[in-house]
mmCIF file of C-alpha atoms in Angstrom:
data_model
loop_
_atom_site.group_PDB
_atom_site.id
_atom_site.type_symbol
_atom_site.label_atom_id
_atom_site.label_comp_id
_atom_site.label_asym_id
_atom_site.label_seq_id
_atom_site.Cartn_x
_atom_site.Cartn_y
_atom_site.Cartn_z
ATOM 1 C CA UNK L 103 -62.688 -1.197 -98.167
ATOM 2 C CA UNK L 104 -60.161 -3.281 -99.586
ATOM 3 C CA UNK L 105 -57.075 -0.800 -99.215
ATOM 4 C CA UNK L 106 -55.963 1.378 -96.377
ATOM 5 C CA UNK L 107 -56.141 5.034 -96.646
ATOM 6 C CA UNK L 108 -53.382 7.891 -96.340
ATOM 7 C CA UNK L 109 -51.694 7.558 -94.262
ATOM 8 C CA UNK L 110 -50.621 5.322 -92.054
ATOM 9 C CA UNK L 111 -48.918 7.535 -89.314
ATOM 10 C CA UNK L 112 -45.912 5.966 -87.251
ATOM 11 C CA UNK L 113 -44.914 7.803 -83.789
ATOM 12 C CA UNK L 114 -42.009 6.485 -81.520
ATOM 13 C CA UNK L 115 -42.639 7.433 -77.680
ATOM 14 C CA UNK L 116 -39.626 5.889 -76.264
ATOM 15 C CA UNK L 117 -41.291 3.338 -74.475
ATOM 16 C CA UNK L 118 -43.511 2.009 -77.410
ATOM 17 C CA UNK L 119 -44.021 2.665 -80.916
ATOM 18 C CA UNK L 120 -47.525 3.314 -82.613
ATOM 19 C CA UNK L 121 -49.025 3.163 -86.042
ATOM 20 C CA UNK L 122 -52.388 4.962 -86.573
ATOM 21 C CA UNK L 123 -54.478 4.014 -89.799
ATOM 22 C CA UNK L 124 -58.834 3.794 -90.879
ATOM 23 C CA UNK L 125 -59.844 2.137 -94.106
ATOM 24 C CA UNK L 126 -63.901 2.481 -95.100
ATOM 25 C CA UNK L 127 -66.258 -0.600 -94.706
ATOM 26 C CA UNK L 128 -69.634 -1.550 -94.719
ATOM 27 C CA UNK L 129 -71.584 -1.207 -91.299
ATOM 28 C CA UNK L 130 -75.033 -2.599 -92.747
ATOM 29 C CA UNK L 131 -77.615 -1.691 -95.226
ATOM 30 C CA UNK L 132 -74.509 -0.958 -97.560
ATOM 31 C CA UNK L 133 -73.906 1.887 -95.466
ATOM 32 C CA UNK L 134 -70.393 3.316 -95.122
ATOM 33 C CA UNK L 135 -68.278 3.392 -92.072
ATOM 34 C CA UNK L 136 -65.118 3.868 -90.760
ATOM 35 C CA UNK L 137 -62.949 1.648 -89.440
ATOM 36 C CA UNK L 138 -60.087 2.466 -87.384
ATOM 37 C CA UNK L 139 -56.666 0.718 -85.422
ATOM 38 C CA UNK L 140 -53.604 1.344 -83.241
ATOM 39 C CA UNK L 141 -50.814 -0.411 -83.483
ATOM 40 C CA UNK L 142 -48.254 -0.835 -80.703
ATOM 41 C CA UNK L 143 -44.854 -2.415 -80.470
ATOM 42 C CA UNK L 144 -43.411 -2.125 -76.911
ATOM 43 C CA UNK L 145 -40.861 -4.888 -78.086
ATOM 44 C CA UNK L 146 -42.187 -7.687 -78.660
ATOM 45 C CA UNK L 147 -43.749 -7.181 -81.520
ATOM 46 C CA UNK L 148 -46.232 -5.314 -82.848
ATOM 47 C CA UNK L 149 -50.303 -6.376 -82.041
ATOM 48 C CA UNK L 150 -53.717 -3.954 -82.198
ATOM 49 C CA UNK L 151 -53.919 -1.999 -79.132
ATOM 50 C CA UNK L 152 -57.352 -0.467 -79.666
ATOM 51 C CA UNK L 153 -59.781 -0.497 -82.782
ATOM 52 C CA UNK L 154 -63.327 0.885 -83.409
ATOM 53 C CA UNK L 155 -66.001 1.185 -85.936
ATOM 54 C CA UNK L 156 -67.032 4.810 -86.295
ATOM 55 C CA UNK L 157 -70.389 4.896 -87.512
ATOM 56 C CA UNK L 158 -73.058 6.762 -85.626
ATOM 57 C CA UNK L 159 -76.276 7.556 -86.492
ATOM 58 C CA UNK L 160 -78.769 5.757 -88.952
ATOM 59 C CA UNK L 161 -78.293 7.137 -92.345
ATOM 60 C CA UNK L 162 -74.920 9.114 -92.152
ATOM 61 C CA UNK L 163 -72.179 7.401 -94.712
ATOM 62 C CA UNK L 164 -69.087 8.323 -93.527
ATOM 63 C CA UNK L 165 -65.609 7.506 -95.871
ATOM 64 C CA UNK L 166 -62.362 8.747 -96.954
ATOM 65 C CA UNK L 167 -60.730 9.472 -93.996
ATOM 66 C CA UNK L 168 -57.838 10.115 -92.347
ATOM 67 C CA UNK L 169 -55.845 9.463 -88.880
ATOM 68 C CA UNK L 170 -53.180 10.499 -86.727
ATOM 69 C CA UNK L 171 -51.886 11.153 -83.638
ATOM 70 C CA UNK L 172 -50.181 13.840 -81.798
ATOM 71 C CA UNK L 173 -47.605 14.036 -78.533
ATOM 72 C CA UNK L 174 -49.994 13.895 -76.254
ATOM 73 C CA UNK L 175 -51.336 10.819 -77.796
ATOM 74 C CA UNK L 176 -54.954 12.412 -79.137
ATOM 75 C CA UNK L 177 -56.145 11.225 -81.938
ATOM 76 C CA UNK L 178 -57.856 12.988 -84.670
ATOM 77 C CA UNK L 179 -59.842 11.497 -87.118
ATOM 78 C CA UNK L 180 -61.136 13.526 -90.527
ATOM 79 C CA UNK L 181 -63.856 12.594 -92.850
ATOM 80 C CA UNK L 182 -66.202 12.970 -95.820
ATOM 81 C CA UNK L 183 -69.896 12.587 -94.674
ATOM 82 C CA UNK L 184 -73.332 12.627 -96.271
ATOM 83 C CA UNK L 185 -76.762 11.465 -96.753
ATOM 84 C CA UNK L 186 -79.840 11.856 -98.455
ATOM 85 C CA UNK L 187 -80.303 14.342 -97.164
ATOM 86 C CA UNK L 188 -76.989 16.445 -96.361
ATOM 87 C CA UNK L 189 -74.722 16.873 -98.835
ATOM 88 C CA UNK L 190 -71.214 15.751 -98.599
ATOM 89 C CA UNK L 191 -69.497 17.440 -95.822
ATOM 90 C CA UNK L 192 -66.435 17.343 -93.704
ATOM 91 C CA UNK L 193 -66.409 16.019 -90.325
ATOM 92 C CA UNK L 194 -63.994 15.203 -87.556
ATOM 93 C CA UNK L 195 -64.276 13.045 -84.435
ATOM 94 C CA UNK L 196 -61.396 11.796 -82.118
ATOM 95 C CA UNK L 197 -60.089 11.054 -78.590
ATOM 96 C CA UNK L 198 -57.899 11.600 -76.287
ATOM 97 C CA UNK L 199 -55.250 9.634 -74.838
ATOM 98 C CA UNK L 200 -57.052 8.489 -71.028
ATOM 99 C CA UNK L 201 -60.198 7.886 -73.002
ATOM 100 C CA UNK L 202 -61.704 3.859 -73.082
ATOM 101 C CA UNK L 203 -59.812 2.147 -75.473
ATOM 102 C CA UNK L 204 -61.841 1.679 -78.975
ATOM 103 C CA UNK L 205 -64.202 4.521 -78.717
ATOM 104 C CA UNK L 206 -64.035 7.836 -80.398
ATOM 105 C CA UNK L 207 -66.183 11.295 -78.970
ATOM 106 C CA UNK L 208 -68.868 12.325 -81.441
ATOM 107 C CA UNK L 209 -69.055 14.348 -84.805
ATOM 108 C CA UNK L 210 -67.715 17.905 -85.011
ATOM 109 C CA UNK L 211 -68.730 19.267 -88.624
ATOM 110 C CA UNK L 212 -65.950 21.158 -90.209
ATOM 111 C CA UNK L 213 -68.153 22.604 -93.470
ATOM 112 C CA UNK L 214 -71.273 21.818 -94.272
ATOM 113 C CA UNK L 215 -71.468 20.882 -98.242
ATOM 114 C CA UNK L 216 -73.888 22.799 -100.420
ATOM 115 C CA UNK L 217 -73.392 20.902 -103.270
ATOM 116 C CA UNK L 218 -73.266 17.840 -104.216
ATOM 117 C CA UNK L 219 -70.546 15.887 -107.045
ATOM 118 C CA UNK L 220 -72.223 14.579 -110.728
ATOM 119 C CA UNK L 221 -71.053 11.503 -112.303
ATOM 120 C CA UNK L 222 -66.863 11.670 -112.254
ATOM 121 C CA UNK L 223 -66.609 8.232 -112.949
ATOM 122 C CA UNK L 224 -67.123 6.844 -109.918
ATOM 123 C CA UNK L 225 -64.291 8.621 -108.212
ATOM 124 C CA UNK L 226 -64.085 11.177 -104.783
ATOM 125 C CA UNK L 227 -61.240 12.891 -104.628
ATOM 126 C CA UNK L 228 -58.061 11.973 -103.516
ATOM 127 C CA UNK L 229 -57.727 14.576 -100.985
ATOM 128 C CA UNK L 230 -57.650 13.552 -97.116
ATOM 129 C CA UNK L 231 -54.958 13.925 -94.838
ATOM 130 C CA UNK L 232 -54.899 14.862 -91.203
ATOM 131 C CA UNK L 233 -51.131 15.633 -89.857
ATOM 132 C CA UNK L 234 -49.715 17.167 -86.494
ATOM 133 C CA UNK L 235 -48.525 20.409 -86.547
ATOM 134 C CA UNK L 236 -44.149 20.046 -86.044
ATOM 135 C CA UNK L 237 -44.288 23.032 -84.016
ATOM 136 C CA UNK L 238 -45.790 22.672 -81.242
ATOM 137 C CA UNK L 239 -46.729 18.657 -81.528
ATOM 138 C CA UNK L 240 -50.647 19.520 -80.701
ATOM 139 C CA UNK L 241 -52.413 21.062 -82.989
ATOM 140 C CA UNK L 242 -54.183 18.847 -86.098
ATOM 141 C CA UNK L 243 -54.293 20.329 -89.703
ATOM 142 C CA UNK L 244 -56.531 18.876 -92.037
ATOM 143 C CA UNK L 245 -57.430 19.339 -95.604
ATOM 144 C CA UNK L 246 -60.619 17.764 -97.499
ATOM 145 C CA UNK L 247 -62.398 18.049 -100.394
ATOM 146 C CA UNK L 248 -65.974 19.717 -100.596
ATOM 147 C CA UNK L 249 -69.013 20.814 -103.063
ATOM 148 C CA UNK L 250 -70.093 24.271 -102.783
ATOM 149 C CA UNK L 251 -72.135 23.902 -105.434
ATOM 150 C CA UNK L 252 -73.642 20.604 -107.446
ATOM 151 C CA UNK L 253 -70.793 19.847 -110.778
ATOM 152 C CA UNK L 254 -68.286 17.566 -111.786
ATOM 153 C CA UNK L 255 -65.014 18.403 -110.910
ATOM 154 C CA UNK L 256 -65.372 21.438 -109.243
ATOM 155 C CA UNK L 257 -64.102 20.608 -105.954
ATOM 156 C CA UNK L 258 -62.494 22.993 -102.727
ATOM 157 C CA UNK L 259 -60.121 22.077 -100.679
ATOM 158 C CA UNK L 260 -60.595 23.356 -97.666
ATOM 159 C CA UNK L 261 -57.882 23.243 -94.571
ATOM 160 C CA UNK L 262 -58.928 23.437 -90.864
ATOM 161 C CA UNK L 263 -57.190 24.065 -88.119
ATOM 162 C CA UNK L 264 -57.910 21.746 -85.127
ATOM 163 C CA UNK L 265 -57.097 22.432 -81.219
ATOM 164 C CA UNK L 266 -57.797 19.964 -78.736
ATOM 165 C CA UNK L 267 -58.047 20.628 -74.939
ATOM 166 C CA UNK L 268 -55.144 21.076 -73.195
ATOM 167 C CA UNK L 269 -54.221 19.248 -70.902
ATOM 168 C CA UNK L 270 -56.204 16.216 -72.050
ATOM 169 C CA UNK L 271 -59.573 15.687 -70.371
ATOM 170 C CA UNK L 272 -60.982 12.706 -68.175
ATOM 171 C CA UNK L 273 -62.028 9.391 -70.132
ATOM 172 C CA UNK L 274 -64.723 9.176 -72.372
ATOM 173 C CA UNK L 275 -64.525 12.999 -72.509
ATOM 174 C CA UNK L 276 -63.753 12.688 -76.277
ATOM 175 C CA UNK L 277 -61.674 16.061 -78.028
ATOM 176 C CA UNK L 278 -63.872 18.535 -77.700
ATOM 177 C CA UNK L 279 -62.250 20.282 -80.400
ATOM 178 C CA UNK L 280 -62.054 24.094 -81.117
ATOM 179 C CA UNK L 281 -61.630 24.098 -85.095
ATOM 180 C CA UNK L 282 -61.737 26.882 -87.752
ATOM 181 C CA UNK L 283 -61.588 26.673 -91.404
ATOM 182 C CA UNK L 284 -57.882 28.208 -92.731
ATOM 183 C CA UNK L 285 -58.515 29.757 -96.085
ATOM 184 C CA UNK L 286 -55.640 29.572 -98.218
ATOM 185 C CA UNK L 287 -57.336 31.890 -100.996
ATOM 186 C CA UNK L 288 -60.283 34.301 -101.481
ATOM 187 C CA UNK L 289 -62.631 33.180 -104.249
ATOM 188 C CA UNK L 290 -66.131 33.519 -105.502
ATOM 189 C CA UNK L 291 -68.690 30.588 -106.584
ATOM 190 C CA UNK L 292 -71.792 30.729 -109.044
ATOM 191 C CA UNK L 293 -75.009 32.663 -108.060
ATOM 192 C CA UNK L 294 -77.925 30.781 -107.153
ATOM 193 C CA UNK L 295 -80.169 30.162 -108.454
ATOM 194 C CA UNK L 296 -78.895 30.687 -111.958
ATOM 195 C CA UNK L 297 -80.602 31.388 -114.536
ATOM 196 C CA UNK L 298 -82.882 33.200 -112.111
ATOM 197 C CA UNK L 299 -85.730 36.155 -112.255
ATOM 198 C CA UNK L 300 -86.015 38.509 -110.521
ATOM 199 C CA UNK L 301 -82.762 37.827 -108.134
ATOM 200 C CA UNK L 302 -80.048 36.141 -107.520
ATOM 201 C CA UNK L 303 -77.138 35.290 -104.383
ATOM 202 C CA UNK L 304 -73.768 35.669 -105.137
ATOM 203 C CA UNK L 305 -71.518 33.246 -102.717
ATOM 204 C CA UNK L 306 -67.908 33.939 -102.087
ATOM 205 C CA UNK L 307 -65.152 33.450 -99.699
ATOM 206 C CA UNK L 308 -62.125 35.773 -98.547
ATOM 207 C CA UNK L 309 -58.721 34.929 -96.865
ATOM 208 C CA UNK L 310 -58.118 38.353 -95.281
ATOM 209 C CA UNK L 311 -59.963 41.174 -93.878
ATOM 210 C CA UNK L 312 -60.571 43.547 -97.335
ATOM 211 C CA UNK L 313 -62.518 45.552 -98.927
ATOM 212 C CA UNK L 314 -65.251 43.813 -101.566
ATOM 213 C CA UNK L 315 -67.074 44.765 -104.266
ATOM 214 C CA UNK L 316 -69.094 43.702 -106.955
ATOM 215 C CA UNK L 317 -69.366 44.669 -110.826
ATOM 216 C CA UNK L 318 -72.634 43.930 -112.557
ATOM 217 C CA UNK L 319 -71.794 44.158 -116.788
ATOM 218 C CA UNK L 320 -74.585 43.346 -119.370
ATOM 219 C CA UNK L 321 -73.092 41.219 -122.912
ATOM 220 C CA UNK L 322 -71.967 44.165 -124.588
ATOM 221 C CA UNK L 323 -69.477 44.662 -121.437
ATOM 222 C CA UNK L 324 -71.221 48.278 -119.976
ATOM 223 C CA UNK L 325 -71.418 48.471 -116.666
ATOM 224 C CA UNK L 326 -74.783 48.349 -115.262
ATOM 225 C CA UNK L 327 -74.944 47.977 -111.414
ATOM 226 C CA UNK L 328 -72.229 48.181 -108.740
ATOM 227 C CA UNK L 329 -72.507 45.867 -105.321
ATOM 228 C CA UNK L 330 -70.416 47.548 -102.818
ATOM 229 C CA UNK L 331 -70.016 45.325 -99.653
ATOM 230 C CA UNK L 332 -67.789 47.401 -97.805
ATOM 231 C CA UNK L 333 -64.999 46.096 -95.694
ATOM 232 C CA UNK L 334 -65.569 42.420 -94.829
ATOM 233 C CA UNK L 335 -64.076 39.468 -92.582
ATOM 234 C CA UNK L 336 -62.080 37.107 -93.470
ATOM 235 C CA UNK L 337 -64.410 33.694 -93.418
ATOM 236 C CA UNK L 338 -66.896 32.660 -96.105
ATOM 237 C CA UNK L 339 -70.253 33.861 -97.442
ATOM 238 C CA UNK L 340 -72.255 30.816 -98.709
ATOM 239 C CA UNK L 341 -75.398 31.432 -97.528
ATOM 240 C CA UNK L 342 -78.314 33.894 -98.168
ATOM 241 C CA UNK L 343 -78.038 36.005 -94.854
ATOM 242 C CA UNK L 344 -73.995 36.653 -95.847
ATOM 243 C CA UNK L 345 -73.798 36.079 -99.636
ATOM 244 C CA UNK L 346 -74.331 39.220 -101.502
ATOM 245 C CA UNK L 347 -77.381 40.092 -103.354
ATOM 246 C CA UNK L 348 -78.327 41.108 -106.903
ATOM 247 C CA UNK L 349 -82.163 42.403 -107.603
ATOM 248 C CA UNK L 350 -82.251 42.177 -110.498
ATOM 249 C CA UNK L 351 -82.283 46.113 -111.007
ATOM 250 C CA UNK L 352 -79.450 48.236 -112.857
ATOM 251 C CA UNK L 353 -77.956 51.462 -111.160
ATOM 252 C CA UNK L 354 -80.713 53.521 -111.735
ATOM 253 C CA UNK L 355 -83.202 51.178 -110.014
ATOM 254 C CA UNK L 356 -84.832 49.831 -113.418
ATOM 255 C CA UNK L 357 -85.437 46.023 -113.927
ATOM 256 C CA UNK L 358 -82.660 44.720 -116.196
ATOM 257 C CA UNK L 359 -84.040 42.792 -119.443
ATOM 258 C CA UNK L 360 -83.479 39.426 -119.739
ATOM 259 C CA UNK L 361 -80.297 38.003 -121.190
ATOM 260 C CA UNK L 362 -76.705 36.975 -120.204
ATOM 261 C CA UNK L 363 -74.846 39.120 -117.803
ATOM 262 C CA UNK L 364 -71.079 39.318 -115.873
ATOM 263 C CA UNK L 365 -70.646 39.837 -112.645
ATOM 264 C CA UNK L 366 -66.886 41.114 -111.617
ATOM 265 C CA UNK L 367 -66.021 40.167 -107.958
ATOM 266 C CA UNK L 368 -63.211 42.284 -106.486
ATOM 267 C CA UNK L 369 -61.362 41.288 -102.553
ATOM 268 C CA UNK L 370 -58.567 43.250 -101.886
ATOM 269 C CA UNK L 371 -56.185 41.993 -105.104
ATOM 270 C CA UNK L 372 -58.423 39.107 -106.168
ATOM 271 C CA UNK L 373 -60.397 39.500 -109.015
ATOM 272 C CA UNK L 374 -62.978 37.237 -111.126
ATOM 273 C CA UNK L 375 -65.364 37.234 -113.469
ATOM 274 C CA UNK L 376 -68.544 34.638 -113.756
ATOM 275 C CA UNK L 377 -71.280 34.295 -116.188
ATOM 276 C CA UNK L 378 -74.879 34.636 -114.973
ATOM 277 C CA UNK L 379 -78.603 34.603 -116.949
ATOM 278 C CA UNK L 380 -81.513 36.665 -115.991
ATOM 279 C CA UNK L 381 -84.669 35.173 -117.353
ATOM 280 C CA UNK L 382 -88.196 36.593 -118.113
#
């Protein structure tokens, strides 16, 4: 709370200049909130035009954010968020220009976390920026860091892609923000659960529309089960209605025996391999 956080954003509109920036505080009950400012200098210096505590809800901590501003004078406003119950996820809120000054429209979640970070000493991340897109001086980009599954250091980054109405809405409309999830790279997580009897969900994520396929090898490296998924979307497959699925059974239908297997996951040129353990 003590420090501001990246970046401070400065915009020139001929007529006045601005400076966007948040920094985390405390909003009670040691509860985490963010706290956010413009800046204005129409000549004579520059004061706060508008500021706001972004906090809503009862339970919700909300930190590590970041701000800015685009030419039509929305702002955007990206964050981590969790509870005790959700795990940390990334958010977005914001407003647009001929909204009441100080307020901010409600939460827009980005990606759900399904994991949660162990003991890194203390430390989330470094990883928070929202900019403006040069080209067409509109559209947000922002990139934040999130769990997939519970570890230490073993954070994505992912990097969404944020529209907000055009032309802006009435006040107090907020952005009611279109926003999809850019993925820079296909890649595959660990099963769950793992070790596991008798199955097992394999999550993964692809940047392009491909074909995807899974290679099932026992410890001595023979190949005992192929999972092919056909041609899939580009988007991601955390979950167990999407993720693929391993029964536990070998090509011939047979229940595999206990021990330490491979599974190969193949996207179009992407390839990795991932240890997994089938108990009994």
């Amino acid at each position: 709370s003590d420090r501001l956080m990246h970046r401070l954003q400065f915009r020139y509109f001929g007529g006045h200049a601005t400076m966007v920036t948040n920094h985390t505080v405390d909003v009670g009950g040691n509860r985490a909130g963010i706290r956010w400012y413009e800046l204005r200098n129409s000549g004579a210096g520059w004061g706060i035009h508008q500021q706001g505590t972004y906090a809503p809800g009862a339970n919700t901590h909300r930190w590590m954010a970041s701000i800015a501003m685009n030419g039509d004078g929305t702002i955007a406003l990206g964050y981590s968020a969790s509870s005790s119950s959700i795990h940390p996820s990334i958010g977005v809120t914001g407003r647009l220009s001929g909204d009441a000054l100080g307020t901010m429209g409600g939460d827009l979640v980005l990606f759900a976390g399904t994991g949660s970070q162990e003991d890194s000493f203390n430390r989330w991340g470094d990883y928070s920026m929202m900019s403006v897109d040069p080209v067409d001086d509109t559209t947000f980009w922002y990139t934040q860091e999130a769990y997939v599954n519970t570890a230490s250091f073993d954070f994505k980054t992912g990097v969404f892609k944020i529209t907000p109405p055009s032309p802006p809405g009435p006040i107090g409309s907020g952005v009611a923000a279109a926003a999809s999830p850019v993925l820079a790279e296909s890649d595959v997580y660990e099963n769950y659960p793992n070790p596991f009897n008798p199955e097992t969900w394999i999550p993964y994520q692809i940047s392009d529309r491909v074909s995807v396929s899974i290679e099932i090898y026992d410890v001595g490296g023979s190949l005992i089960r192929t999972l092919d998924l056909g041609e899939q979307e580009t988007g991601r497959y955390m979950e167990k209605s999407r993720a693929a699925h391993w029964d536990g059974r070998n090509q011939k239908g047979e229940i595999v025996p206990g021990g330490i297997y491979f599974y190969t996951f193949q996207a179009g040129d992407y390839q990795e391999t991932r240890k997994m353990i089938v108990v009994k």
